[in-house]
Tab-separated table of C-alpha atoms in Angstrom:
chain	number	residue	atom	x	y	z
A	26	UNK	CA	0.216	0.434	-0.267
A	27	UNK	CA	1.247	3.476	-0.422
A	28	UNK	CA	-0.334	6.510	0.418
A	29	UNK	CA	-3.774	4.583	1.458
A	30	UNK	CA	-3.653	3.053	-1.975
A	31	UNK	CA	-2.988	-0.777	-2.505
A	32	UNK	CA	-0.327	-1.233	-4.263
A	33	UNK	CA	-0.660	-4.528	-7.005
A	34	UNK	CA	2.305	-7.081	-8.505
A	35	UNK	CA	1.926	-7.082	-11.608
A	36	UNK	CA	2.064	-10.936	-13.115
A	37	UNK	CA	5.139	-10.972	-14.527
A	38	UNK	CA	6.866	-9.050	-11.518
A	39	UNK	CA	5.514	-12.077	-9.187
A	40	UNK	CA	8.199	-14.847	-9.800
A	41	UNK	CA	10.279	-12.537	-8.546
A	42	UNK	CA	8.817	-10.735	-5.882
A	43	UNK	CA	8.375	-14.081	-4.315
A	44	UNK	CA	11.608	-14.986	-4.645
A	45	UNK	CA	13.452	-12.086	-4.110
A	46	UNK	CA	11.390	-12.009	-0.710
A	47	UNK	CA	11.572	-16.027	0.314
A	48	UNK	CA	15.316	-15.095	-0.588
A	49	UNK	CA	15.814	-12.104	2.072
A	50	UNK	CA	13.424	-14.101	4.998
A	51	UNK	CA	16.452	-17.051	4.337
A	52	UNK	CA	18.973	-15.467	4.676
A	53	UNK	CA	17.922	-12.757	7.929
A	54	UNK	CA	15.483	-14.515	9.506
A	55	UNK	CA	17.504	-17.170	11.063
A	56	UNK	CA	20.054	-15.382	12.333
A	57	UNK	CA	17.620	-12.295	13.872
A	58	UNK	CA	15.685	-15.296	15.026
A	59	UNK	CA	18.617	-16.939	17.506
A	60	UNK	CA	19.648	-13.233	18.040
A	61	UNK	CA	16.153	-12.813	20.420
A	62	UNK	CA	15.767	-16.357	21.126
A	63	UNK	CA	19.462	-16.141	23.069
A	64	UNK	CA	17.856	-12.501	24.096
A	65	UNK	CA	15.026	-13.132	25.573
A	66	UNK	CA	16.045	-16.613	27.300
A	67	UNK	CA	18.702	-14.090	29.076
A	68	UNK	CA	16.491	-11.513	30.277
A	69	UNK	CA	13.901	-13.572	31.791
A	70	UNK	CA	16.239	-17.119	32.940
A	71	UNK	CA	15.934	-15.169	36.217
A	72	UNK	CA	12.294	-16.431	36.582
A	73	UNK	CA	14.279	-19.714	37.056
A	74	UNK	CA	16.933	-18.684	39.059
A	75	UNK	CA	14.746	-17.152	41.884
A	76	UNK	CA	12.984	-21.523	42.323
A	77	UNK	CA	16.846	-21.161	44.322
A	78	UNK	CA	18.387	-18.202	44.545
A	79	UNK	CA	16.136	-17.145	46.925
A	80	UNK	CA	16.465	-19.414	49.037
A	81	UNK	CA	20.273	-19.566	48.651
A	82	UNK	CA	20.732	-15.589	49.122
A	83	UNK	CA	17.803	-15.108	51.826
A	84	UNK	CA	16.038	-12.883	49.620
A	85	UNK	CA	12.618	-12.077	49.801
A	86	UNK	CA	9.685	-12.149	46.840
A	87	UNK	CA	9.505	-7.913	46.827
A	88	UNK	CA	13.592	-8.086	46.376
A	89	UNK	CA	13.367	-10.941	43.384
A	90	UNK	CA	10.523	-8.609	41.714
A	91	UNK	CA	12.549	-5.454	42.859
A	92	UNK	CA	15.806	-6.732	41.170
A	93	UNK	CA	14.081	-8.784	37.533
A	94	UNK	CA	12.237	-5.104	36.848
A	95	UNK	CA	14.822	-2.848	36.852
A	96	UNK	CA	16.708	-4.183	34.430
A	97	UNK	CA	14.059	-1.834	32.788
A	98	UNK	CA	14.832	1.098	34.104
A	99	UNK	CA	18.098	0.901	32.809
A	100	UNK	CA	16.132	-0.214	29.393
A	101	UNK	CA	14.211	2.696	29.831
A	102	UNK	CA	17.126	4.862	29.503
A	103	UNK	CA	19.322	4.229	27.052
A	104	UNK	CA	16.445	2.572	24.500
A	105	UNK	CA	16.356	5.454	22.164
A	106	UNK	CA	19.719	6.726	21.969
A	107	UNK	CA	20.355	3.622	21.121
A	108	UNK	CA	17.903	3.654	18.521
A	109	UNK	CA	18.810	6.316	17.123
A	110	UNK	CA	22.665	5.531	16.836
A	111	UNK	CA	21.476	1.890	15.481
A	112	UNK	CA	20.344	3.721	12.433
A	113	UNK	CA	23.314	5.988	12.174
A	114	UNK	CA	25.745	3.367	12.967
A	115	UNK	CA	24.869	0.178	10.824
A	116	UNK	CA	22.311	-2.946	12.758
A	117	UNK	CA	25.297	-5.499	11.814
A	118	UNK	CA	28.048	-3.207	14.307
A	119	UNK	CA	25.481	-1.975	16.502
A	120	UNK	CA	23.424	-5.280	17.396
A	121	UNK	CA	26.648	-7.319	17.421
A	122	UNK	CA	27.305	-4.699	20.687
A	123	UNK	CA	24.410	-4.830	22.824
A	124	UNK	CA	24.803	-8.781	22.817
A	125	UNK	CA	28.336	-9.727	23.072
A	126	UNK	CA	27.867	-6.245	26.028
A	127	UNK	CA	24.420	-7.796	27.398
A	128	UNK	CA	26.199	-12.114	27.043
A	129	UNK	CA	28.628	-10.809	29.351
A	130	UNK	CA	26.989	-8.985	31.959
A	131	UNK	CA	24.413	-11.435	31.928
A	132	UNK	CA	27.427	-14.756	32.887
A	133	UNK	CA	28.294	-12.383	35.568
A	134	UNK	CA	25.620	-12.458	37.466
A	135	UNK	CA	26.456	-15.782	38.391
A	136	UNK	CA	28.432	-13.933	41.522
A	137	UNK	CA	26.084	-11.742	42.929
A	138	UNK	CA	25.618	-12.101	46.856
A	139	UNK	CA	23.397	-9.117	48.523
A	140	UNK	CA	20.447	-7.319	47.256
A	141	UNK	CA	22.748	-4.300	46.023
A	142	UNK	CA	24.550	-6.789	43.897
A	143	UNK	CA	21.656	-8.302	42.775
A	144	UNK	CA	19.944	-4.887	41.873
A	145	UNK	CA	23.306	-2.678	40.150
A	146	UNK	CA	23.385	-5.624	37.598
A	147	UNK	CA	20.471	-6.327	36.461
A	148	UNK	CA	20.678	-2.878	35.734
A	149	UNK	CA	23.950	-3.082	33.847
A	150	UNK	CA	21.704	-5.882	31.660
A	151	UNK	CA	18.681	-3.306	30.575
A	152	UNK	CA	21.479	-0.516	29.501
A	153	UNK	CA	23.429	-3.708	27.470
A	154	UNK	CA	20.256	-4.847	25.876
A	155	UNK	CA	18.542	-0.979	25.299
A	156	UNK	CA	17.297	-1.017	21.981
A	157	UNK	CA	18.040	-5.094	20.486
A	158	UNK	CA	14.352	-5.430	20.184
A	159	UNK	CA	13.781	-1.978	18.517
A	160	UNK	CA	15.993	-2.098	16.758
A	161	UNK	CA	15.629	-5.240	14.772
A	162	UNK	CA	12.310	-3.778	14.442
A	163	UNK	CA	13.351	-0.946	13.089
A	164	UNK	CA	15.344	-3.465	10.596
A	165	UNK	CA	12.844	-4.979	9.325
A	166	UNK	CA	11.212	-1.774	7.847
A	167	UNK	CA	13.622	-1.610	5.844
A	168	UNK	CA	13.660	-4.610	3.819
A	169	UNK	CA	9.737	-4.894	4.375
A	170	UNK	CA	7.173	-3.220	3.218
A	171	UNK	CA	3.960	-2.790	5.931
A	172	UNK	CA	1.736	-5.658	4.079
A	173	UNK	CA	4.478	-8.400	4.931
A	174	UNK	CA	5.689	-7.293	8.341
A	175	UNK	CA	3.046	-8.383	9.808
A	176	UNK	CA	4.074	-12.270	9.292
A	177	UNK	CA	7.244	-11.742	9.180
A	178	UNK	CA	6.771	-9.987	12.668
A	179	UNK	CA	5.318	-12.374	13.678
A	180	UNK	CA	7.711	-15.377	12.469
A	181	UNK	CA	10.796	-13.236	14.134
A	182	UNK	CA	8.978	-13.026	17.306
A	183	UNK	CA	8.147	-16.561	17.806
A	184	UNK	CA	11.692	-16.702	19.431
A	185	UNK	CA	9.938	-15.232	22.234
A	186	UNK	CA	7.769	-18.576	22.977
A	187	UNK	CA	10.143	-20.527	21.779
A	188	UNK	CA	12.693	-19.219	23.793
A	189	UNK	CA	10.087	-21.090	26.782
A	190	UNK	CA	10.320	-24.019	24.698
A	191	UNK	CA	13.432	-24.913	24.561
A	192	UNK	CA	15.116	-23.068	27.720
A	193	UNK	CA	12.518	-23.596	30.340
A	194	UNK	CA	14.085	-28.115	29.705
A	195	UNK	CA	17.208	-26.424	29.590
A	196	UNK	CA	16.899	-24.268	32.693
A	197	UNK	CA	15.074	-26.615	34.651
A	198	UNK	CA	17.965	-28.876	33.829
A	199	UNK	CA	20.711	-26.956	34.568
A	200	UNK	CA	19.466	-26.337	37.951
A	201	UNK	CA	18.723	-29.596	38.836
A	202	UNK	CA	22.244	-31.517	37.235
A	203	UNK	CA	24.154	-29.434	38.203
A	204	UNK	CA	24.019	-27.795	41.470
A	205	UNK	CA	26.977	-28.585	43.430
A	206	UNK	CA	29.206	-29.502	41.070
A	207	UNK	CA	32.527	-27.774	41.282
A	208	UNK	CA	31.113	-25.689	44.868
A	209	UNK	CA	28.697	-23.682	41.818
A	210	UNK	CA	25.009	-23.721	42.507
A	211	UNK	CA	22.631	-24.430	40.699
A	212	UNK	CA	21.365	-20.577	39.456
A	213	UNK	CA	25.532	-19.638	38.949
A	214	UNK	CA	25.555	-22.470	36.310
A	215	UNK	CA	22.341	-21.115	34.239
A	216	UNK	CA	23.393	-18.222	34.233
A	217	UNK	CA	27.069	-18.793	32.931
A	218	UNK	CA	26.182	-21.554	30.748
A	219	UNK	CA	22.972	-18.733	29.365
A	220	UNK	CA	24.581	-16.343	28.643
A	221	UNK	CA	28.104	-17.943	27.053
A	222	UNK	CA	25.612	-17.653	23.557
A	223	UNK	CA	24.601	-13.975	23.088
A	224	UNK	CA	28.736	-13.485	22.849
A	225	UNK	CA	29.120	-15.331	20.559
A	226	UNK	CA	25.612	-15.100	18.860
A	227	UNK	CA	27.459	-11.611	18.507
A	228	UNK	CA	30.384	-12.396	16.529
A	229	UNK	CA	28.458	-14.109	14.322
A	230	UNK	CA	25.660	-11.319	14.128
A	231	UNK	CA	29.225	-9.752	12.863
A	232	UNK	CA	29.979	-11.422	9.927
A	233	UNK	CA	27.217	-12.268	8.820
A	234	UNK	CA	23.910	-9.386	8.550
A	235	UNK	CA	23.562	-6.892	6.576
A	236	UNK	CA	23.316	-3.629	7.538
A	237	UNK	CA	20.566	-2.748	4.961
A	238	UNK	CA	19.784	-3.622	0.891
A	239	UNK	CA	22.519	-1.301	-0.864
A	240	UNK	CA	24.636	-3.398	0.958
A	241	UNK	CA	23.896	-6.733	0.614
A	242	UNK	CA	26.333	-8.647	-1.941
A	243	UNK	CA	24.509	-11.661	-1.612
A	244	UNK	CA	21.226	-9.370	-4.159
A	245	UNK	CA	21.724	-9.374	-7.560
A	246	UNK	CA	20.470	-5.608	-9.127
A	247	UNK	CA	17.423	-6.583	-10.122
A	248	UNK	CA	16.462	-7.500	-6.860
A	249	UNK	CA	17.721	-4.860	-5.239
A	250	UNK	CA	16.400	-2.255	-7.230
A	251	UNK	CA	12.995	-4.265	-6.890
A	252	UNK	CA	13.408	-4.231	-2.964
A	253	UNK	CA	14.441	-0.446	-2.751
A	254	UNK	CA	11.315	0.066	-4.176
A	255	UNK	CA	8.960	-1.920	-2.714
A	256	UNK	CA	10.031	0.440	0.236
A	257	UNK	CA	10.225	3.597	-1.593
A	258	UNK	CA	6.874	2.595	-2.739
A	259	UNK	CA	5.230	1.561	0.716
A	260	UNK	CA	5.104	5.243	2.594
A	261	UNK	CA	3.093	6.132	5.896
A	262	UNK	CA	1.055	8.991	5.763
A	263	UNK	CA	3.550	10.872	8.393
A	264	UNK	CA	6.660	9.743	6.668
A	265	UNK	CA	7.669	12.628	6.642
A	266	UNK	CA	7.078	13.777	10.274
A	267	UNK	CA	10.632	13.666	12.491
A	268	UNK	CA	11.567	12.680	15.805
A	269	UNK	CA	10.243	15.583	17.159
A	270	UNK	CA	6.712	14.926	15.788
A	271	UNK	CA	6.444	11.467	16.428
A	272	UNK	CA	6.845	12.382	20.478
A	273	UNK	CA	3.580	14.642	19.493
A	274	UNK	CA	1.357	13.135	18.130
A	275	UNK	CA	-0.387	11.645	20.762
A	276	UNK	CA	-0.654	7.877	19.187
A	277	UNK	CA	2.576	8.144	20.320
A	278	UNK	CA	1.321	8.488	23.169
A	279	UNK	CA	-1.843	6.086	23.092
A	280	UNK	CA	0.819	2.860	21.975
A	281	UNK	CA	2.777	3.150	24.745
A	282	UNK	CA	0.504	2.960	27.489
A	283	UNK	CA	-1.374	-0.257	24.570
A	284	UNK	CA	2.249	-1.459	24.980
A	285	UNK	CA	2.641	-0.726	28.248
A	286	UNK	CA	-0.544	-3.479	29.790
A	287	UNK	CA	0.925	-6.201	27.016
A	288	UNK	CA	3.620	-5.952	28.104
A	289	UNK	CA	2.472	-5.956	31.914
A	290	UNK	CA	1.324	-9.812	30.693
A	291	UNK	CA	4.391	-10.803	29.274
A	292	UNK	CA	6.535	-10.297	32.155
A	293	UNK	CA	3.341	-11.915	34.746
A	294	UNK	CA	3.974	-14.632	32.912
A	295	UNK	CA	7.851	-14.353	31.698
A	296	UNK	CA	8.765	-13.841	35.362
A	297	UNK	CA	6.505	-15.700	37.237
A	298	UNK	CA	6.223	-18.701	35.119
A	299	UNK	CA	8.018	-21.093	37.380
A	300	UNK	CA	7.059	-20.060	40.414
A	301	UNK	CA	3.082	-20.240	40.001
A	302	UNK	CA	3.619	-24.288	38.158
A	303	UNK	CA	5.577	-24.673	41.392
A	304	UNK	CA	2.827	-23.142	43.344
A	305	UNK	CA	0.378	-25.930	42.272
A	306	UNK	CA	2.485	-28.893	44.224
A	307	UNK	CA	5.331	-29.678	41.181
A	308	UNK	CA	8.942	-29.860	43.031
A	309	UNK	CA	10.819	-31.124	40.315
A	310	UNK	CA	13.233	-28.032	39.136
A	311	UNK	CA	13.388	-30.671	35.886
A	312	UNK	CA	9.841	-30.975	35.814
A	313	UNK	CA	8.629	-27.275	36.490
A	314	UNK	CA	10.985	-26.376	33.468
A	315	UNK	CA	9.064	-28.774	31.361
A	316	UNK	CA	5.918	-28.641	32.622
A	317	UNK	CA	6.775	-24.560	31.362
A	318	UNK	CA	7.425	-24.935	28.645
A	319	UNK	CA	3.692	-26.415	27.344
A	320	UNK	CA	1.949	-22.568	27.851
A	321	UNK	CA	5.305	-21.347	25.290
A	322	UNK	CA	4.367	-24.289	22.623
A	323	UNK	CA	1.071	-24.064	21.996
A	324	UNK	CA	1.378	-19.683	21.923
A	325	UNK	CA	4.198	-19.909	19.652
A	326	UNK	CA	1.627	-22.268	16.526
A	327	UNK	CA	-1.450	-19.638	18.133
A	328	UNK	CA	1.829	-16.732	17.687
A	329	UNK	CA	2.391	-17.630	13.871
A	330	UNK	CA	-1.317	-19.208	12.768
A	331	UNK	CA	-3.398	-15.418	14.146
A	332	UNK	CA	-0.451	-13.512	11.993
A	333	UNK	CA	-1.169	-14.780	8.796
A	334	UNK	CA	-4.651	-14.156	9.289
A	335	UNK	CA	-4.344	-10.441	10.365
A	336	UNK	CA	-1.877	-10.463	6.953
A	337	UNK	CA	-4.297	-12.499	4.661
A	338	UNK	CA	-7.200	-10.269	5.877
A	339	UNK	CA	-5.365	-6.893	6.345
A	340	UNK	CA	-6.564	-6.923	9.586
A	341	UNK	CA	-4.866	-5.763	13.033
A	342	UNK	CA	-6.681	-3.983	15.186
A	343	UNK	CA	-8.799	-7.202	15.925
A	344	UNK	CA	-6.388	-9.956	15.480
A	345	UNK	CA	-4.408	-7.677	18.469
A	346	UNK	CA	-7.779	-7.014	20.943
A	347	UNK	CA	-9.321	-11.123	20.686
A	348	UNK	CA	-5.631	-12.129	21.510
A	349	UNK	CA	-5.755	-9.508	24.788
A	350	UNK	CA	-8.849	-10.367	26.284
A	351	UNK	CA	-8.250	-14.255	25.841
A	352	UNK	CA	-4.824	-13.474	27.344
A	353	UNK	CA	-6.896	-11.686	30.661
A	354	UNK	CA	-9.168	-15.305	30.666
A	355	UNK	CA	-6.349	-17.449	31.167
A	356	UNK	CA	-4.595	-15.149	33.854
A	357	UNK	CA	-8.293	-15.047	35.786
A	358	UNK	CA	-8.780	-18.517	35.147
A	359	UNK	CA	-4.983	-18.901	36.797
A	360	UNK	CA	-5.471	-17.093	40.103
A	361	UNK	CA	-9.487	-19.116	40.254
A	362	UNK	CA	-7.216	-22.955	40.262
A	363	UNK	CA	-4.120	-22.559	40.889
A	364	UNK	CA	-3.854	-25.169	43.680
A	365	UNK	CA	-4.706	-27.790	40.042
A	366	UNK	CA	-1.697	-28.455	38.215
A	367	UNK	CA	-3.404	-29.735	35.023
A	368	UNK	CA	-6.402	-26.172	35.177
A	369	UNK	CA	-3.792	-24.150	36.146
A	370	UNK	CA	-1.463	-24.931	32.869
A	371	UNK	CA	-4.363	-25.404	30.962
A	372	UNK	CA	-5.154	-21.612	32.152
A	373	UNK	CA	-1.617	-20.572	32.094
A	374	UNK	CA	-1.394	-21.424	28.867
A	375	UNK	CA	-4.216	-20.189	27.947
A	376	UNK	CA	-3.004	-16.243	28.770
A	377	UNK	CA	0.355	-16.881	27.454
A	378	UNK	CA	-1.164	-17.439	23.642
A	379	UNK	CA	-3.071	-14.615	23.975
A	380	UNK	CA	-0.776	-11.745	26.007
A	381	UNK	CA	2.371	-13.615	23.048
A	382	UNK	CA	0.055	-13.568	19.251
A	383	UNK	CA	-0.918	-10.342	20.862
A	384	UNK	CA	2.927	-9.191	20.372
A	385	UNK	CA	3.503	-8.992	16.939
A	386	UNK	CA	0.671	-7.354	15.673
A	387	UNK	CA	0.931	-4.509	18.392
A	388	UNK	CA	4.146	-3.309	15.924
A	389	UNK	CA	2.228	-3.525	12.857
A	390	UNK	CA	0.879	-0.015	14.071
A	391	UNK	CA	4.145	1.790	14.964
A	392	UNK	CA	5.353	0.641	12.023
A	393	UNK	CA	1.874	2.326	9.906
A	394	UNK	CA	1.624	4.956	11.520
A	395	UNK	CA	5.392	5.836	11.803
A	396	UNK	CA	8.574	5.878	9.035
A	397	UNK	CA	12.574	7.835	8.438
A	398	UNK	CA	13.754	9.517	11.878
A	399	UNK	CA	10.310	9.349	13.264
A	400	UNK	CA	10.773	5.391	13.380
A	401	UNK	CA	13.641	5.207	15.209
A	402	UNK	CA	13.297	7.425	17.748
A	403	UNK	CA	9.145	6.841	17.227
A	404	UNK	CA	9.369	3.014	17.652
A	405	UNK	CA	11.564	3.059	20.998
A	406	UNK	CA	10.352	5.795	23.135
A	407	UNK	CA	7.306	3.605	22.685
A	408	UNK	CA	8.871	0.301	23.490
A	409	UNK	CA	10.908	2.158	26.074
A	410	UNK	CA	7.748	4.013	28.107
A	411	UNK	CA	6.011	-0.073	27.183
A	412	UNK	CA	8.856	-1.772	28.493
A	413	UNK	CA	8.768	0.418	32.062
A	414	UNK	CA	5.867	-2.339	32.731
A	415	UNK	CA	8.161	-5.095	32.868
A	416	UNK	CA	9.271	-2.627	35.751
A	417	UNK	CA	5.902	-2.894	37.638
A	418	UNK	CA	4.490	-6.273	36.745
A	419	UNK	CA	7.502	-8.382	38.779
A	420	UNK	CA	8.039	-6.040	41.829
A	421	UNK	CA	4.087	-5.674	42.163
A	422	UNK	CA	3.250	-9.040	41.722
A	423	UNK	CA	6.311	-10.220	44.331
A	424	UNK	CA	5.484	-6.984	46.799
A	425	UNK	CA	1.542	-8.599	46.694
A	426	UNK	CA	2.786	-12.203	47.272
A	427	UNK	CA	4.900	-10.724	50.459
A	428	UNK	CA	1.862	-9.073	51.747
A	429	UNK	CA	-0.998	-11.382	51.011
A	430	UNK	CA	0.909	-14.626	50.303
A	431	UNK	CA	-0.769	-15.539	47.296
A	432	UNK	CA	-0.438	-14.305	43.254
A	433	UNK	CA	-4.066	-13.951	42.899
A	434	UNK	CA	-4.169	-10.410	43.306
A	435	UNK	CA	-1.338	-9.360	40.962
A	436	UNK	CA	-2.501	-11.942	38.372
A	437	UNK	CA	-6.110	-9.514	38.266
A	438	UNK	CA	-4.098	-7.002	37.739
A	439	UNK	CA	-2.065	-8.113	35.005
A	440	UNK	CA	-5.548	-9.084	33.322
A	441	UNK	CA	-7.487	-5.178	33.269
A	442	UNK	CA	-3.830	-4.269	31.982
A	443	UNK	CA	-4.804	-6.318	29.400
A	444	UNK	CA	-8.062	-5.705	28.756
A	445	UNK	CA	-7.517	-2.136	28.775
A	446	UNK	CA	-4.657	-2.428	26.270
A	447	UNK	CA	-7.326	-4.314	23.914
A	448	UNK	CA	-10.014	-1.170	24.445
A	449	UNK	CA	-7.623	1.405	23.639
A	450	UNK	CA	-6.025	0.180	20.326
A	451	UNK	CA	-10.243	-0.662	19.393
A	452	UNK	CA	-11.452	3.164	20.483
A	453	UNK	CA	-8.037	5.084	19.503
A	454	UNK	CA	-6.134	3.750	16.759
A	455	UNK	CA	-8.350	3.998	12.769
A	456	UNK	CA	-8.704	1.431	11.242
A	457	UNK	CA	-7.374	3.670	7.810
A	458	UNK	CA	-4.011	4.088	9.272
A	459	UNK	CA	-3.002	0.704	10.782
A	460	UNK	CA	-5.508	-2.075	8.773
A	461	UNK	CA	-2.800	-1.943	5.491
């Protein structure tokens, strides 16, 4: 779509279109996918470390919640500058820098002994990772027009649930089988072994990733011309707006609130799922890891199917709102059935599938509305403000759990935030701007 009209590909161009985009996708997506898997794993493996770490270090649930969430304070302050630097110096060097530094800091989490050290290391980890996710979202706009980005973003973001599918059993196995080896606790081994892959993948990014279409040596001149034309023709109405215009746009602030609500749910699940599973009566760390993989496995399938449906129908708002509502229902059910492993797991699976499915659909909104400098700063700003929920959510649930000895009230609050996000999109985001 260009300036509100649908781009129709001529029959003699269809072969070039499909061949070129298949080539781009197979070249870029596997590496970006791997990057996001190790990124998300490093971000939330503290949820598994918590199962041993709290008793070993005598931390309260509130200390854990604050430490888990303070990551996002560092993330908030450095997100926009990081994305602007990426836009200037190129994705290859900047994404590699992000991954290498956060991998080293994540591994160093194994040396934490006090609450203060826990807070400082999590804050530094947030600074190191700032700019990664919005940088990738921005990077995809360099390659794909808006009518393709829903499916591509969904495929990329399946890394979130797959990190849970892969990482949950591995995390459980590490903590159970390596506990005490060489005098280190299982949670120390967890941080070490799940941090180092980020460093290795960061080095791979330096070698393999291209900054944009112009620098891609693996594309022919005809393919470069075609891709550049697709991006040039895919202009949003606000394409000439600056970063300042984006910051003054009410839709940017509404989208920040929408994303805040979704992230409240995401990190309610991400940081507390192992604890919620354990609370149903499961004792073994490995069993907790295996059961925790189930919600993420279902979410992976749901995310891909809904993303395809949204692209096929060129409809974004309801495809976002309905999963948010289902996620809220799942969280409410998980509180109601907290004492039953089977029913709680079914509820958490519904919650996880709804929340994670909504994520890529959300990012079709700002990328349809903003471009250029406005996109670089606006996307990062939305992600920064929204990710403050990553601080609020775990800290709130931890504080409530210490206060009431239950996570139920926290689940109610997370469900409410998802419902508000769904309503804001339906009431405040015009379909003509995002259904492209």
